[in-house]
């Protein structure tokens, strides 16, 4: 299932040829009327910067530079991440995470076939080398990842989170989702 996903993305070699990515778009927080512009910058091997500019709130930023994880939020103030939040930031920043390499992933186990986001998928349990677990869904028709279910550490505690990936499109030699939905 993972090998088919990597091939559907364009192959490991095509993905490894990318040194950095910049993603821009629009984000909306459902039910709040809040939204704004979004930018994500990622670079090998494990650097990431996420920035959202929300009118009436300001610039919300988080990142990981290979060692330090941080968050700047006008509503909550600045924060240096530690513990589980830092571990999750480091995993999120791992550029080649989508390739499921052995230095990052301890095990991958197919659990079942399941409906996810209106699609027939393979439900897969992934255990990362950190010990953190995730349930990931891979579209049976396309082979591409349809989404995931994880528990995320936040200042308010552990939050179950569902991530949905839709609208894959070619960017150069690699397929990437054009819509990401996060439900927490």
Short mmCIF file of C-alpha atoms in Angstrom, two decimals:
data_model
loop_
_atom_site.label_atom_id
_atom_site.label_comp_id
_atom_site.label_asym_id
_atom_site.label_seq_id
_atom_site.Cartn_x
_atom_site.Cartn_y
_atom_site.Cartn_z
CA UNK A 1 0.00 0.00 0.00
CA UNK A 2 2.82 2.41 0.92
CA UNK A 3 4.84 1.50 -2.19
CA UNK A 4 1.77 2.14 -4.35
CA UNK A 5 1.26 5.52 -2.62
CA UNK A 6 4.88 6.54 -3.27
CA UNK A 7 4.57 5.50 -6.93
CA UNK A 8 1.29 7.46 -7.26
CA UNK A 9 3.04 10.56 -5.87
CA UNK A 10 5.58 10.31 -8.68
CA UNK A 11 8.14 7.99 -7.11
CA UNK A 12 10.76 8.30 -4.40
CA UNK A 13 13.42 9.65 -6.80
CA UNK A 14 11.15 12.48 -7.97
CA UNK A 15 10.34 13.39 -4.37
CA UNK A 16 14.01 13.18 -3.29
CA UNK A 17 14.92 15.60 -6.12
CA UNK A 18 12.97 18.36 -4.34
CA UNK A 19 15.08 20.45 -1.93
CA UNK A 20 12.31 22.66 -0.57
CA UNK A 21 8.62 23.48 -0.97
CA UNK A 22 6.46 26.55 -0.64
CA UNK A 23 2.70 26.14 -0.32
CA UNK A 24 0.32 29.09 -0.31
CA UNK A 25 -3.40 29.25 0.01
CA UNK A 26 -6.36 30.36 2.03
CA UNK A 27 -7.42 28.97 5.40
CA UNK A 28 -10.79 29.19 7.08
CA UNK A 29 -11.81 28.23 10.60
CA UNK A 30 -15.27 26.69 10.20
CA UNK A 31 -18.08 28.32 12.14
CA UNK A 32 -16.04 31.34 13.24
CA UNK A 33 -16.03 33.56 10.19
CA UNK A 34 -12.24 33.75 10.59
CA UNK A 35 -9.92 33.07 7.72
CA UNK A 36 -6.85 34.39 6.04
CA UNK A 37 -3.87 33.70 3.86
CA UNK A 38 -1.68 30.72 4.62
CA UNK A 39 1.92 29.90 3.75
CA UNK A 40 4.02 26.83 4.52
CA UNK A 41 7.75 26.64 3.82
CA UNK A 42 9.60 23.34 4.18
CA UNK A 43 13.21 22.36 3.50
CA UNK A 44 15.36 19.28 3.79
CA UNK A 45 15.90 17.51 6.03
CA UNK A 46 13.58 18.79 8.78
CA UNK A 47 12.77 22.48 8.69
CA UNK A 48 9.28 23.96 8.47
CA UNK A 49 7.59 27.34 8.89
CA UNK A 50 3.80 27.72 8.92
CA UNK A 51 2.35 31.22 8.76
CA UNK A 52 -1.28 32.38 8.66
CA UNK A 53 -2.32 36.02 8.43
CA UNK A 54 -5.80 36.42 9.90
CA UNK A 55 -7.43 39.88 9.77
CA UNK A 56 -8.41 41.17 13.23
CA UNK A 57 -6.09 38.59 14.84
CA UNK A 58 -2.69 39.11 13.19
CA UNK A 59 0.07 36.76 12.07
CA UNK A 60 0.09 33.27 13.61
CA UNK A 61 3.34 31.40 13.08
CA UNK A 62 4.86 28.08 14.09
CA UNK A 63 7.97 26.26 13.03
CA UNK A 64 10.82 23.89 13.62
CA UNK A 65 14.43 24.61 12.62
CA UNK A 66 15.94 21.16 13.13
CA UNK A 67 16.36 21.69 16.88
CA UNK A 68 13.90 24.27 18.21
CA UNK A 69 10.14 24.31 17.76
CA UNK A 70 8.16 27.49 18.40
CA UNK A 71 4.82 29.17 18.09
CA UNK A 72 3.99 32.89 17.82
CA UNK A 73 0.33 33.64 18.33
CA UNK A 74 -1.11 37.09 19.09
CA UNK A 75 -3.90 35.41 21.10
CA UNK A 76 -1.70 33.11 23.21
CA UNK A 77 1.72 34.75 23.04
CA UNK A 78 5.08 33.23 22.07
CA UNK A 79 5.97 29.67 23.06
CA UNK A 80 9.07 27.49 22.77
CA UNK A 81 7.82 23.92 22.29
CA UNK A 82 8.94 21.11 24.56
CA UNK A 83 8.01 17.51 25.34
CA UNK A 84 5.44 15.90 23.10
CA UNK A 85 4.68 19.16 21.25
CA UNK A 86 8.37 19.42 20.26
CA UNK A 87 8.47 15.74 19.22
CA UNK A 88 5.40 16.25 17.03
CA UNK A 89 6.87 19.41 15.47
CA UNK A 90 10.05 17.49 14.61
CA UNK A 91 8.02 14.69 13.00
CA UNK A 92 5.88 17.20 11.09
CA UNK A 93 9.03 18.86 9.77
CA UNK A 94 10.54 15.62 8.43
CA UNK A 95 10.64 16.42 4.70
CA UNK A 96 10.60 12.80 3.50
CA UNK A 97 7.87 11.61 5.88
CA UNK A 98 5.62 10.68 2.95
CA UNK A 99 8.22 8.09 1.86
CA UNK A 100 7.83 6.05 5.10
CA UNK A 101 11.56 5.35 5.41
CA UNK A 102 12.84 2.96 8.10
CA UNK A 103 14.75 5.73 9.93
CA UNK A 104 11.42 7.46 10.57
CA UNK A 105 8.83 4.65 10.67
CA UNK A 106 9.02 1.62 12.97
CA UNK A 107 6.07 -0.31 11.52
CA UNK A 108 3.17 -0.12 9.07
CA UNK A 109 0.21 -2.50 9.42
CA UNK A 110 -2.91 -2.74 7.28
CA UNK A 111 -5.92 -2.87 9.59
CA UNK A 112 -8.92 -3.02 7.24
CA UNK A 113 -10.75 -1.59 4.29
CA UNK A 114 -12.78 1.41 5.42
CA UNK A 115 -14.80 4.33 4.10
CA UNK A 116 -13.00 7.65 4.70
CA UNK A 117 -14.14 11.02 3.36
CA UNK A 118 -16.59 9.24 1.02
CA UNK A 119 -13.84 7.08 -0.51
CA UNK A 120 -13.00 3.39 -0.28
CA UNK A 121 -9.64 3.21 1.50
CA UNK A 122 -7.14 0.96 3.17
CA UNK A 123 -6.91 1.81 6.87
CA UNK A 124 -3.28 1.54 8.01
CA UNK A 125 -1.70 1.83 11.46
CA UNK A 126 1.70 3.58 11.38
CA UNK A 127 4.08 3.54 14.35
CA UNK A 128 6.86 6.11 14.11
CA UNK A 129 10.33 5.60 15.60
CA UNK A 130 9.32 8.10 18.31
CA UNK A 131 6.61 5.64 19.40
CA UNK A 132 3.81 7.96 18.26
CA UNK A 133 1.03 6.22 16.33
CA UNK A 134 -1.26 7.37 13.54
CA UNK A 135 -4.05 5.79 11.54
CA UNK A 136 -3.68 6.66 7.88
CA UNK A 137 -6.05 6.07 4.98
CA UNK A 138 -5.00 5.33 1.40
CA UNK A 139 -7.46 5.63 -1.48
CA UNK A 140 -7.95 2.17 -3.00
CA UNK A 141 -8.59 3.60 -6.49
CA UNK A 142 -5.67 6.05 -6.74
CA UNK A 143 -3.21 4.72 -4.14
CA UNK A 144 -2.79 8.24 -2.76
CA UNK A 145 -3.12 9.07 0.92
CA UNK A 146 -6.67 10.22 1.68
CA UNK A 147 -5.96 11.37 5.23
CA UNK A 148 -5.09 10.45 8.79
CA UNK A 149 -6.31 10.33 12.35
CA UNK A 150 -3.89 11.28 15.13
CA UNK A 151 -3.84 12.64 18.64
CA UNK A 152 -2.07 16.01 18.85
CA UNK A 153 -0.57 17.68 21.91
CA UNK A 154 -1.73 21.27 22.39
CA UNK A 155 -1.46 23.73 25.29
CA UNK A 156 -5.07 22.73 26.06
CA UNK A 157 -4.22 18.99 26.19
CA UNK A 158 -4.37 16.05 23.79
CA UNK A 159 -6.78 16.64 20.89
CA UNK A 160 -8.00 13.91 18.47
CA UNK A 161 -7.43 15.28 14.96
CA UNK A 162 -8.57 14.11 11.52
CA UNK A 163 -6.68 15.33 8.45
CA UNK A 164 -8.27 14.98 5.00
CA UNK A 165 -6.33 15.31 1.71
CA UNK A 166 -8.21 16.04 -1.50
CA UNK A 167 -7.70 17.22 -5.06
CA UNK A 168 -4.25 15.83 -5.86
CA UNK A 169 -2.55 17.61 -8.74
CA UNK A 170 0.87 17.42 -10.37
CA UNK A 171 3.41 20.03 -9.29
CA UNK A 172 6.42 19.27 -11.44
CA UNK A 173 6.94 15.50 -11.25
CA UNK A 174 5.19 15.07 -7.88
CA UNK A 175 1.49 14.84 -6.99
CA UNK A 176 0.35 16.95 -4.02
CA UNK A 177 -3.09 17.52 -2.48
CA UNK A 178 -4.58 20.94 -3.22
CA UNK A 179 -7.08 20.86 -0.36
CA UNK A 180 -6.31 19.97 3.26
CA UNK A 181 -9.10 19.79 5.83
CA UNK A 182 -8.31 19.46 9.51
CA UNK A 183 -10.96 18.57 12.06
CA UNK A 184 -10.03 18.73 15.74
#
